[in-house]
Amino acid sequence: MEQSKLTTLGTQDSRLLFERSKRGKEAAMLPERAFPKEDLAANIPAKLLRKSEVDFPELSEPELVRYFVNLSKKNFSVDTHFYPLGSCTMKYNPKIHEDVAALSGFACVSPLQPEEEVQGVLRIFDDLAEALKQLTGMDAFTLQPAAGAHGELLGMMLARAYHASRGEKRRNVVLVPDSSHGTNPASAAQYGYEVVQVPSDERGRVCLAALEKLVSDRVACLMLTNPNTLGLFETDILKIRDLAHAKGALLYYDGANLNALLGTVRPGDMGFDIVHLNVHKTFTTPHGGGGPGAGPVGVVKALEPFLPKPVVRRNGTRYHLDYDRPNSIGKIRSFFGNTGILIRAYVYIRMLGLEGLRQASHDAVLAANYLRKKLSSAYLNPHNEYCMHEFVLSARDLAAEHHVHAHDIGKRLLDYGFHAPTVHFPLVVKEALMIEPTETESKETLDAFADAMLKILKEIEETPDLVRKAPHTMPIRRPNEVEAARKPILSSRDLKRDQSHNWSAHQP
Amino acid sequence: MSYFPLTKEDQAEMLETIGVEHFGQLLQAIPTEIRNPKIDLPPALSELEAQRWFQSLADLNATSKTHLSFLGAGCYEHFIPSIVRHVTGRGEFYTSYTPYQPEASQGTLQALFEYQGLMCELTGMDVANGSHYDGASALAESVLMGLHHTGRTKAVLCESVHPEFREVVKTYLTGTRFEIETTGFHPDFRTNLEELKKKLTADVACVAIQSPNFFGLVEDLTELETLVHQNGSLLILVSHPLSFGFYKSAMEWGADVACGEAQPLGISPSFGGPWLGYIAVTRALVRRIPGRLAGVTTDESGRRAFCLTLQAREQHIRREKASSNICTNQALCALAAAVYLASIGKKGIRRVAELNLERALYLRKAVGALKRVEAVTTGSVFNEFVVRFEKPVSAVNAALFEKGIIGGLDLVRYYPKLRNQMLVCATETKSKDDLDRFVSALKEVTA
Amino acid sequence: MNFPSDLKYTKSHEWVRKSEGSAVVGITDYAQHEISDVVYIELPKVGQKVEQGKAVSVVESVKAAFDIYAPVSGVIKKINTLLESDPALINKDPYGKGWFFELTPDRPEQFESLLARDQYEHLIKQEAKG
């Protein structure tokens, strides 16, 4: 076989497992049958037995290890690259988190064991919930949601249960700003709410005049991210709170951007009634290529009775699980949530303490403002004021003049060794480039990133095709996403059946 | 703090570049009356102190390493090859972001594509998604998919579906325009088809059944499948994924949706998560399936390239019209499952299913032969079955625990009528000696 | 861009070809251009009742989804099933093979609210400026 071509990110060898499979190979060394004389199939009615063969690939362990390790090298990751990815808080994931979560005292415990056998993990749940209450100013927490959007869905359920308990069944509208994350309207709609958008004003904040008109006794809640997705603190947050509460609407806090505020200001003190956190952002549990995360939800006292069951209770030094929650909305996930992720978050809180967490937020805000300052004279910044942990540039003029779009700039950054910023979001800024550096990047890295952004600007003027056709150094060029969506090939089986490509020609 | 690279000098220089005298100026948008709240957190720990502290908390838990465990009931102790943790422990995988930039994420995308393909192969279904939170929420989303696809308003759940799953589905649907109906089982845990027939009205969008069911019984779904489809409803089948190594696949039964908990595929119990919800569907439902999908296409130079596809179903594009609100999923757990299944391989998948089955059959026979113990799940099983004692399970389990054994699930927890009944699980992790030790311990504590 | 004079148009960029007791509906050249490569279309069901101005169909590109509205009220008579396997027809031939559905109008007076070619062209010039 030919040597596959090396790129700056792994090889171009994209053969799948089935294309590397050879009859008779095995990897996992399973035990022998303990009762080899038992004819199992004879014990079971034939109609229950599988007829088709499970056509799994056959490879040895060294081949599998090399396959997956070489795949890993085709990825950007926080361990290898800087991700200035707005609203995603891609910061360093401390290694001790992984070691603690992997301790057999946590990893090899069943959620069905009686509470007296799991006191250690129950204590972590209780301590973590207490720490989150302190950090957010909320009165009670559930750790059950498996992700931020899952927490939002729970928030919608809590809002409905709360209003229903007060005999208010007409509240079927949820307000979201036009700058909100896509999950906000999706979560509200998934639970059957009518979603109404609140426009932003020219300062990039919620338009108070519009909000005043939209808040009514039909509104169940107003979902806000603060700082918002432009990286701007909602200066009028206390007025917004008063407007919403005066009409009996609840205020929901999307915690995606909490990394800006730890120790500085709390959602509870801003007047929020329901809060979800993204521990894979703020408390730096790893993103895992898309998950798992965890989305604890905190509430004010009035909503506590509706939280999912069970709730951990401390009685002296013993911890108990309280399932006797007559007003609880029930459960939104089996058992207790993503325990292994929650443990990592708690390790982070314990390692940093209040001062460390506050410094994290301060450094994140400092880094964002530093990059904003360095880039906003070269790139258009429609809201150029002191930002919080992120800011948004616009490639609007570049698109008009040079036909180079925000996503092209993002792709070109890959060639410079930086992940793309969040592009074309928030929707309120045309050709948006949303940049969140986080607190775990050195000044040298921030400078190098700024330099790359400025170089790309020059390229756009001099050699725009270089940017339009980027990236040039990744294992692949831009994929044909139109073809992928028109004729979806979603499994190896689909690929084997696909006659429209001569796939073998693409092999090294 | 060691995670923060900015030095004092860096900070000073940066403030100067920004053009402010001190950091506080950057926070001017925050109303002063709510700034700097009083917060009470325990003091910071050094790494060494943290290692010791968390080890001490870990030591407070009984585990399948400190005890011999026969507890299953939705969370399973299975063999995990070392390769799984080494691959998922690669920083390039676990510290990477969602693969929205395909050129810089081919590793994650190709691995997800492998996962989808392996799950299709295992379940027999046409399309598997890139993961869901857990089995319970995967079932809830599957039920929603059935309701939306058919335009009908009612979902029927069999009572032998995992109680935690049913509770989650109920929570997802409470307060919406949809309804749930539950249908019961016979004393031998078979689904009561007569009862189901009565509940199959024209407004039923889908029927969810579990097999092997919560009591370990593998059900014959032939008649049920006909009934459900004659009614124009969808059939959702919840299964332990390894059971497909031996028993009929979801596709062979005629399911429209296969879903459940894929924790058994290389993922540790970890007190309930992170786990892996799987959802696999027929081609007809591909546009309805929630969550991310990796697809394959070509790049501009004609090379094979992987990318997320059919994204217009998802929340970041369709917002309030999305097929689901899911964003963050369980991608790293899907990677673990892909590595696990690839490692187990073609021969291994049948073998591991047989190992579970033979151990369960042996144990059921041995335990059932004890004087004061009776096997209740007498039909075909995979790795679990129910036994009845003459006394409460809590007493039996307490005595077993004294002998270093974590017993099975006390069914009273979920089914108050099923008194003195224990759901016992034996996977390939139990040797013949382990099984014999359990039998003799049980003999002593029930005597 | 091409806007045939024998068609009527809507502000939401659908076109209508009216004939005796029926109306064929699609999206304009301008709309297909704005949407870019169509990857999927969700068509209404035959026999479905539709109401003027209400969403009846969804068109997807790789990075966006667009609602298509009924230009007039009526009952869906026929749908263009070719689009399901070849959605690119919408881009290639928006007024021909790229038609969406045919309906039987039940309120013929609604045709008067539709735009003529000149009015529609004026509208999209305004949009391009805005």
Tab-separated table of N, CA and C in Angstrom, chain A residues 12 14 17 19 28 31 33-35 47-48 50-52 67 71-72 75-76 78-79 83 88 95 105 107-109 113 117 120 134 149-150 160 180 183 187 189-191 264 286 288-291 331 333-335 339-340 350 363 386 411 443 477-478 480 483 490 493-494 506, chain B residues 11 13 20 23 36-37 40 45 61-62 64 92 94-97 101 103-104 106-108 110 114 116 120-122 134 164 171-172 174-175 220 244 246 248 252 270-274 283 295-300 302-304 309 315 319-320 325 329 332 343 346 351 358 413:
chain	number	residue	atom	x	y	z
A	12	GLN	N	-4.515	11.532	5.006
A	12	GLN	CA	-5.703	11.579	4.152
A	12	GLN	C	-6.348	10.209	3.983
A	14	SER	N	-8.845	7.761	4.498
A	14	SER	CA	-10.182	7.828	5.097
A	14	SER	C	-10.931	6.506	4.970
A	17	LEU	N	-13.735	1.156	8.783
A	17	LEU	CA	-13.427	-0.147	9.380
A	17	LEU	C	-13.736	-1.288	8.422
A	19	GLU	N	-13.643	-1.392	5.357
A	19	GLU	CA	-12.693	-1.459	4.252
A	19	GLU	C	-11.318	-1.953	4.712
A	28	ALA	N	-11.094	-7.930	20.820
A	28	ALA	CA	-11.391	-8.187	22.233
A	28	ALA	C	-11.193	-9.663	22.565
A	31	PRO	N	-13.933	-14.073	27.452
A	31	PRO	CA	-13.775	-15.364	28.131
A	31	PRO	C	-14.403	-16.493	27.301
A	33	ARG	N	-16.772	-19.869	26.854
A	33	ARG	CA	-18.075	-20.243	27.421
A	33	ARG	C	-17.845	-20.987	28.736
A	34	ALA	N	-18.611	-20.645	29.760
A	34	ALA	CA	-18.486	-21.342	31.038
A	34	ALA	C	-19.228	-22.682	31.005
A	35	PHE	N	-20.232	-22.732	30.157
A	35	PHE	CA	-21.058	-23.956	30.070
A	35	PHE	C	-21.161	-24.368	28.616
A	47	LYS	N	-38.276	-18.845	16.573
A	47	LYS	CA	-38.787	-17.575	16.042
A	47	LYS	C	-38.219	-16.355	16.769
A	48	LEU	N	-37.576	-16.591	17.929
A	48	LEU	CA	-36.969	-15.462	18.649
A	48	LEU	C	-35.533	-15.195	18.200
A	50	ARG	N	-32.126	-14.460	16.035
A	50	ARG	CA	-31.706	-13.581	14.956
A	50	ARG	C	-31.407	-14.412	13.714
A	51	LYS	N	-31.893	-13.930	12.559
A	51	LYS	CA	-31.654	-14.661	11.317
A	51	LYS	C	-30.454	-14.075	10.577
A	52	SER	N	-30.396	-12.749	10.526
A	52	SER	CA	-29.336	-12.116	9.739
A	52	SER	C	-28.042	-12.068	10.540
A	67	TYR	N	-5.997	2.779	13.979
A	67	TYR	CA	-7.106	3.417	13.255
A	67	TYR	C	-7.677	4.583	14.059
A	71	LEU	N	-7.364	8.619	13.585
A	71	LEU	CA	-8.565	9.458	13.452
A	71	LEU	C	-8.471	10.665	14.380
A	72	SER	N	-8.049	10.406	15.612
A	72	SER	CA	-7.997	11.503	16.589
A	72	SER	C	-7.107	12.630	16.080
A	75	ASN	N	-8.400	15.812	14.194
A	75	ASN	CA	-9.275	16.741	14.911
A	75	ASN	C	-8.515	17.946	15.427
A	76	PHE	N	-9.146	19.093	15.438
A	76	PHE	CA	-8.739	20.167	16.335
A	76	PHE	C	-9.283	19.804	17.709
A	78	VAL	N	-9.071	21.291	22.195
A	78	VAL	CA	-8.508	22.284	23.123
A	78	VAL	C	-7.083	21.888	23.517
A	79	ASP	N	-6.834	20.593	23.616
A	79	ASP	CA	-5.483	20.152	23.985
A	79	ASP	C	-4.453	20.499	22.912
A	83	TYR	N	-9.450	27.632	20.373
A	83	TYR	CA	-10.813	27.698	19.835
A	83	TYR	C	-11.474	29.013	20.261
A	88	CYS	N	-19.371	29.221	23.258
A	88	CYS	CA	-19.105	27.801	23.494
A	88	CYS	C	-18.123	27.565	24.629
A	95	LYS	N	-6.787	17.944	33.753
A	95	LYS	CA	-6.640	16.483	33.657
A	95	LYS	C	-7.112	15.750	34.917
A	105	GLY	N	-14.524	3.999	42.570
A	105	GLY	CA	-15.525	4.373	43.578
A	105	GLY	C	-16.634	5.255	43.009
A	107	ALA	N	-16.975	5.289	39.125
A	107	ALA	CA	-17.304	4.721	37.813
A	107	ALA	C	-18.040	3.387	37.920
A	108	CYS	N	-17.779	2.638	38.985
A	108	CYS	CA	-18.341	1.282	39.066
A	108	CYS	C	-19.479	1.198	40.073
A	109	VAL	N	-20.277	2.262	40.127
A	109	VAL	CA	-21.401	2.310	41.061
A	109	VAL	C	-22.697	2.361	40.247
A	113	GLN	N	-28.199	1.075	43.413
A	113	GLN	CA	-27.767	0.623	44.743
A	113	GLN	C	-28.471	1.456	45.814
A	117	GLU	N	-25.211	2.658	50.382
A	117	GLU	CA	-24.005	2.189	49.682
A	117	GLU	C	-23.351	3.269	48.826
A	120	GLY	N	-20.833	8.552	49.307
A	120	GLY	CA	-19.804	9.445	48.759
A	120	GLY	C	-20.326	10.270	47.605
A	134	GLN	N	-24.815	28.997	45.714
A	134	GLN	CA	-23.994	30.150	46.111
A	134	GLN	C	-23.575	30.968	44.886
A	149	ALA	N	-29.665	22.343	26.678
A	149	ALA	CA	-30.984	22.340	26.052
A	149	ALA	C	-31.963	21.470	26.851
A	150	HIS	N	-31.438	20.420	27.467
A	150	HIS	CA	-32.277	19.557	28.304
A	150	HIS	C	-32.748	20.343	29.533
A	160	ARG	N	-44.548	25.877	33.282
A	160	ARG	CA	-45.956	25.499	33.104
A	160	ARG	C	-46.559	24.977	34.412
A	180	SER	N	-31.114	35.270	20.563
A	180	SER	CA	-30.969	34.107	21.448
A	180	SER	C	-30.354	32.906	20.741
A	183	THR	N	-31.468	26.953	20.686
A	183	THR	CA	-32.127	26.015	21.595
A	183	THR	C	-33.280	26.669	22.338
A	187	SER	N	-36.604	24.713	22.474
A	187	SER	CA	-37.050	24.087	23.728
A	187	SER	C	-38.470	24.517	24.058
A	189	ALA	N	-40.771	25.603	21.983
A	189	ALA	CA	-41.703	25.030	21.012
A	189	ALA	C	-41.886	23.540	21.243
A	190	GLN	N	-40.790	22.838	21.595
A	190	GLN	CA	-40.900	21.393	21.820
A	190	GLN	C	-41.896	21.099	22.936
A	191	TYR	N	-41.997	22.005	23.893
A	191	TYR	CA	-42.941	21.786	24.989
A	191	TYR	C	-44.274	22.476	24.719
A	264	THR	N	-18.861	37.823	40.179
A	264	THR	CA	-19.062	39.255	39.947
A	264	THR	C	-20.523	39.645	40.135
A	286	PRO	N	-15.164	18.479	29.686
A	286	PRO	CA	-14.794	18.437	28.269
A	286	PRO	C	-15.997	18.342	27.325
A	288	GLY	N	-16.073	16.747	24.444
A	288	GLY	CA	-16.226	15.381	23.952
A	288	GLY	C	-16.610	15.256	22.485
A	289	GLY	N	-16.347	16.292	21.682
A	289	GLY	CA	-16.750	16.230	20.275
A	289	GLY	C	-18.245	16.434	20.105
A	290	GLY	N	-18.892	17.021	21.118
A	290	GLY	CA	-20.327	17.294	20.996
A	290	GLY	C	-21.106	16.891	22.231
A	291	GLY	N	-20.484	16.266	23.157
A	291	GLY	CA	-21.107	15.854	24.407
A	291	GLY	C	-20.318	14.703	25.002
A	331	LYS	N	-39.567	13.222	36.065
A	331	LYS	CA	-38.153	13.022	35.749
A	331	LYS	C	-37.943	13.347	34.288
A	333	ARG	N	-34.876	12.561	32.915
A	333	ARG	CA	-33.817	11.646	32.525
A	333	ARG	C	-33.841	10.525	33.540
A	334	SER	N	-33.349	9.340	33.139
A	334	SER	CA	-33.310	8.244	34.093
A	334	SER	C	-32.357	8.601	35.235
A	335	PHE	N	-32.666	8.108	36.412
A	335	PHE	CA	-31.788	8.232	37.579
A	335	PHE	C	-31.404	9.679	37.905
A	339	THR	N	-23.768	11.904	36.102
A	339	THR	CA	-22.974	11.980	37.326
A	339	THR	C	-21.488	12.232	37.064
A	340	GLY	N	-20.905	11.477	36.125
A	340	GLY	CA	-19.469	11.594	35.868
A	340	GLY	C	-19.081	13.007	35.448
A	350	ARG	N	-13.947	22.992	43.488
A	350	ARG	CA	-13.132	22.804	44.689
A	350	ARG	C	-11.676	23.211	44.478
A	363	ASP	N	-10.268	37.131	33.827
A	363	ASP	CA	-9.311	36.933	32.733
A	363	ASP	C	-10.035	36.704	31.403
A	386	TYR	N	-17.127	48.219	25.689
A	386	TYR	CA	-16.548	47.205	26.570
A	386	TYR	C	-17.446	45.974	26.527
A	411	LYS	N	-12.732	29.466	7.916
A	411	LYS	CA	-12.017	28.340	7.276
A	411	LYS	C	-10.537	28.683	7.094
A	443	LYS	N	-1.203	35.317	26.529
A	443	LYS	CA	-1.184	36.550	25.744
A	443	LYS	C	-0.527	36.284	24.383
A	477	ARG	N	-10.600	19.206	1.804
A	477	ARG	CA	-11.040	20.550	1.413
A	477	ARG	C	-12.505	20.674	1.836
A	478	ARG	N	-13.188	21.721	1.433
A	478	ARG	CA	-14.581	21.849	1.850
A	478	ARG	C	-15.427	20.681	1.328
A	480	ASN	N	-18.745	18.642	0.085
A	480	ASN	CA	-19.940	18.989	-0.672
A	480	ASN	C	-21.168	18.676	0.193
A	483	GLU	N	-24.576	17.761	-1.647
A	483	GLU	CA	-24.694	16.360	-2.037
A	483	GLU	C	-24.981	15.483	-0.807
A	490	LEU	N	-25.525	7.492	5.437
A	490	LEU	CA	-25.427	7.683	6.879
A	490	LEU	C	-24.844	6.490	7.626
A	493	ARG	N	-23.269	0.639	5.671
A	493	ARG	CA	-24.149	-0.146	4.799
A	493	ARG	C	-24.640	0.697	3.620
A	494	ASP	N	-25.035	1.948	3.914
A	494	ASP	CA	-25.430	2.859	2.837
A	494	ASP	C	-24.284	3.011	1.843
A	506	HIS	N	-10.688	7.174	-4.295
A	506	HIS	CA	-10.290	8.201	-3.341
A	506	HIS	C	-9.373	7.674	-2.257
B	11	GLN	N	-1.503	41.115	32.182
B	11	GLN	CA	-2.784	41.779	32.482
B	11	GLN	C	-2.637	43.291	32.385
B	13	GLU	N	-0.409	45.027	30.712
B	13	GLU	CA	-0.210	45.415	29.318
B	13	GLU	C	-1.528	45.393	28.537
B	20	VAL	N	-7.930	51.188	29.462
B	20	VAL	CA	-8.577	51.425	30.758
B	20	VAL	C	-7.511	51.409	31.855
B	23	PHE	N	-9.266	47.054	35.828
B	23	PHE	CA	-10.187	46.058	35.290
B	23	PHE	C	-11.665	46.421	35.489
B	36	ASN	N	-20.640	42.193	42.957
B	36	ASN	CA	-19.878	41.646	44.083
B	36	ASN	C	-20.726	41.123	45.228
B	37	PRO	N	-21.561	40.125	44.959
B	37	PRO	CA	-22.391	39.532	46.014
B	37	PRO	C	-21.529	38.732	46.996
B	40	ASP	N	-20.345	32.108	49.539
B	40	ASP	CA	-19.660	31.263	50.506
B	40	ASP	C	-19.328	29.912	49.866
B	45	LEU	N	-8.564	23.881	46.953
B	45	LEU	CA	-7.675	22.768	47.294
B	45	LEU	C	-6.505	22.739	46.315
B	61	ASN	N	-18.269	4.674	48.649
B	61	ASN	CA	-19.262	3.975	47.827
B	61	ASN	C	-18.913	2.496	47.684
B	62	ALA	N	-19.929	1.655	47.763
B	62	ALA	CA	-19.739	0.237	47.438
B	62	ALA	C	-19.784	0.122	45.918
B	64	SER	N	-18.870	-2.416	42.122
B	64	SER	CA	-18.772	-3.772	41.576
B	64	SER	C	-17.329	-4.275	41.656
B	92	GLU	N	-7.393	14.673	21.799
B	92	GLU	CA	-7.901	15.135	20.491
B	92	GLU	C	-9.365	14.756	20.306
B	94	TYR	N	-11.572	13.916	23.321
B	94	TYR	CA	-12.484	14.373	24.376
B	94	TYR	C	-12.443	15.871	24.612
B	95	THR	N	-11.413	16.573	24.127
B	95	THR	CA	-11.436	18.034	24.287
B	95	THR	C	-11.770	18.749	22.971
B	96	SER	N	-12.342	18.030	22.021
B	96	SER	CA	-12.724	18.675	20.763
B	96	SER	C	-14.177	19.147	20.847
B	97	TYR	N	-14.504	20.061	19.945
B	97	TYR	CA	-15.857	20.612	19.926
B	97	TYR	C	-16.738	19.820	18.963
B	101	GLN	N	-17.091	22.386	12.065
B	101	GLN	CA	-16.082	22.710	11.049
B	101	GLN	C	-15.536	21.379	10.539
B	103	GLU	N	-13.698	20.292	8.183
B	103	GLU	CA	-12.297	20.140	7.757
B	103	GLU	C	-11.378	19.906	8.949
B	104	ALA	N	-11.767	20.425	10.113
B	104	ALA	CA	-10.927	20.289	11.306
B	104	ALA	C	-11.501	19.271	12.283
B	106	GLN	N	-12.503	15.793	11.049
B	106	GLN	CA	-12.723	14.521	10.350
B	106	GLN	C	-12.636	13.331	11.288
B	107	GLY	N	-11.829	13.443	12.333
B	107	GLY	CA	-11.707	12.325	13.271
B	107	GLY	C	-13.020	12.039	13.967
B	108	THR	N	-13.599	13.074	14.566
B	108	THR	CA	-14.875	12.921	15.263
B	108	THR	C	-15.967	12.480	14.289
B	110	GLN	N	-15.757	10.900	11.328
B	110	GLN	CA	-15.628	9.533	10.836
B	110	GLN	C	-15.977	8.535	11.937
B	114	GLU	N	-18.914	5.773	11.916
B	114	GLU	CA	-18.719	4.359	12.272
B	114	GLU	C	-19.761	3.924	13.307
B	116	GLN	N	-22.744	5.167	13.872
B	116	GLN	CA	-24.060	5.046	13.243
B	116	GLN	C	-24.163	3.732	12.464
B	120	CYS	N	-26.637	0.563	13.172
B	120	CYS	CA	-27.559	0.078	12.131
B	120	CYS	C	-27.401	-1.425	11.958
B	121	GLU	N	-26.140	-1.866	11.921
B	121	GLU	CA	-25.849	-3.281	11.743
B	121	GLU	C	-26.437	-4.091	12.904
B	122	LEU	N	-26.253	-3.598	14.112
B	122	LEU	CA	-26.687	-4.321	15.307
B	122	LEU	C	-28.215	-4.392	15.401
B	134	ASP	N	-29.803	9.628	27.010
B	134	ASP	CA	-29.823	8.330	27.677
B	134	ASP	C	-31.006	7.545	27.103
B	164	GLU	N	-38.238	3.837	34.848
B	164	GLU	CA	-37.602	5.155	34.734
B	164	GLU	C	-37.877	5.735	33.341
B	171	THR	N	-43.254	12.580	31.807
B	171	THR	CA	-42.878	13.973	32.097
B	171	THR	C	-42.802	14.801	30.813
B	172	TYR	N	-42.232	14.208	29.757
B	172	TYR	CA	-42.130	14.931	28.487
B	172	TYR	C	-43.519	15.294	27.940
B	174	THR	N	-46.563	15.377	29.763
B	174	THR	CA	-47.495	16.051	30.667
B	174	THR	C	-47.524	17.541	30.351
B	175	GLY	N	-48.719	18.099	30.302
B	175	GLY	CA	-48.828	19.528	30.038
B	175	GLY	C	-48.822	19.858	28.558
B	220	ASP	N	-42.176	-12.632	22.243
B	220	ASP	CA	-42.479	-12.899	20.832
B	220	ASP	C	-43.379	-11.750	20.352
B	244	PHE	N	-29.213	-8.196	20.743
B	244	PHE	CA	-29.316	-8.375	19.287
B	244	PHE	C	-28.209	-9.270	18.728
B	246	PHE	N	-27.829	-12.177	19.609
B	246	PHE	CA	-28.379	-13.538	19.633
B	246	PHE	C	-29.847	-13.547	19.203
B	248	LYS	N	-33.522	-11.838	17.723
B	248	LYS	CA	-33.988	-11.136	16.535
B	248	LYS	C	-33.708	-9.635	16.616
B	252	GLU	N	-35.883	-7.101	12.115
B	252	GLU	CA	-36.515	-8.406	11.856
B	252	GLU	C	-37.891	-8.512	12.515
B	270	SER	N	-21.096	4.492	36.323
B	270	SER	CA	-20.941	5.874	36.806
B	270	SER	C	-22.182	6.464	37.447
B	271	PHE	N	-22.844	5.681	38.265
B	271	PHE	CA	-24.009	6.151	39.021
B	271	PHE	C	-25.019	6.849	38.117
B	272	GLY	N	-25.187	6.297	36.916
B	272	GLY	CA	-26.287	6.779	36.069
B	272	GLY	C	-25.884	7.620	34.882
B	273	GLY	N	-24.619	7.942	34.715
B	273	GLY	CA	-24.262	8.699	33.518
B	273	GLY	C	-22.884	9.313	33.624
B	274	PRO	N	-22.313	9.802	32.542
B	274	PRO	CA	-22.891	9.884	31.209
B	274	PRO	C	-23.070	8.520	30.548
B	283	ARG	N	-35.907	3.989	7.019
B	283	ARG	CA	-35.626	5.084	6.088
B	283	ARG	C	-36.765	6.121	6.070
B	295	GLY	N	-22.685	12.248	7.845
B	295	GLY	CA	-22.836	11.642	6.529
B	295	GLY	C	-21.521	11.679	5.788
B	296	VAL	N	-21.516	11.021	4.637
B	296	VAL	CA	-20.294	11.025	3.846
B	296	VAL	C	-20.589	11.663	2.491
B	297	THR	N	-19.602	12.381	1.995
B	297	THR	CA	-19.723	13.031	0.701
B	297	THR	C	-18.308	13.150	0.122
B	298	THR	N	-18.136	14.018	-0.865
B	298	THR	CA	-16.787	14.252	-1.380
B	298	THR	C	-16.409	15.698	-1.118
B	299	ASP	N	-15.096	15.961	-1.073
B	299	ASP	CA	-14.676	17.345	-0.919
B	299	ASP	C	-14.408	17.937	-2.298
B	300	GLU	N	-13.917	19.173	-2.336
B	300	GLU	CA	-13.757	19.859	-3.614
B	300	GLU	C	-12.739	19.178	-4.522
B	302	GLY	N	-12.583	15.920	-4.693
B	302	GLY	CA	-13.115	14.592	-5.000
B	302	GLY	C	-12.779	13.527	-3.987
B	303	ARG	N	-12.153	13.909	-2.891
B	303	ARG	CA	-11.822	12.920	-1.866
B	303	ARG	C	-13.015	12.672	-0.962
B	304	ARG	N	-13.020	11.516	-0.347
B	304	ARG	CA	-14.079	11.212	0.619
B	304	ARG	C	-13.993	12.197	1.787
B	309	THR	N	-24.911	16.206	8.520
B	309	THR	CA	-25.845	16.418	7.423
B	309	THR	C	-27.289	16.423	7.913
B	315	GLN	N	-32.050	22.478	15.783
B	315	GLN	CA	-32.429	23.734	16.452
B	315	GLN	C	-31.584	24.925	16.009
B	319	ARG	N	-34.670	26.532	14.668
B	319	ARG	CA	-35.143	27.182	15.891
B	319	ARG	C	-36.453	26.557	16.359
B	320	GLU	N	-37.549	27.346	16.439
B	320	GLU	CA	-38.762	26.786	17.050
B	320	GLU	C	-39.428	25.702	16.211
B	325	ASN	N	-35.083	19.837	20.401
B	325	ASN	CA	-34.255	20.953	20.857
B	325	ASN	C	-32.835	20.509	21.165
B	329	ASN	N	-24.952	16.469	22.787
B	329	ASN	CA	-25.431	15.089	22.889
B	329	ASN	C	-24.447	14.263	23.709
B	332	LEU	N	-19.025	11.570	22.943
B	332	LEU	CA	-17.870	10.795	23.410
B	332	LEU	C	-18.298	9.379	23.806
B	343	SER	N	-14.167	-3.508	18.568
B	343	SER	CA	-13.278	-4.416	19.272
B	343	SER	C	-13.929	-5.792	19.453
B	346	LYS	N	-17.184	-9.187	14.714
B	346	LYS	CA	-18.242	-10.036	14.170
B	346	LYS	C	-18.464	-11.299	14.993
B	351	ARG	N	-20.708	-14.058	20.515
B	351	ARG	CA	-20.131	-14.690	21.697
B	351	ARG	C	-20.569	-13.974	22.981
B	358	GLU	N	-25.923	-17.821	28.653
B	358	GLU	CA	-25.619	-19.094	29.337
B	358	GLU	C	-25.504	-18.880	30.846
B	413	ARG	N	-39.655	-1.432	44.628
B	413	ARG	CA	-39.299	-0.041	44.357
B	413	ARG	C	-40.139	0.553	43.221
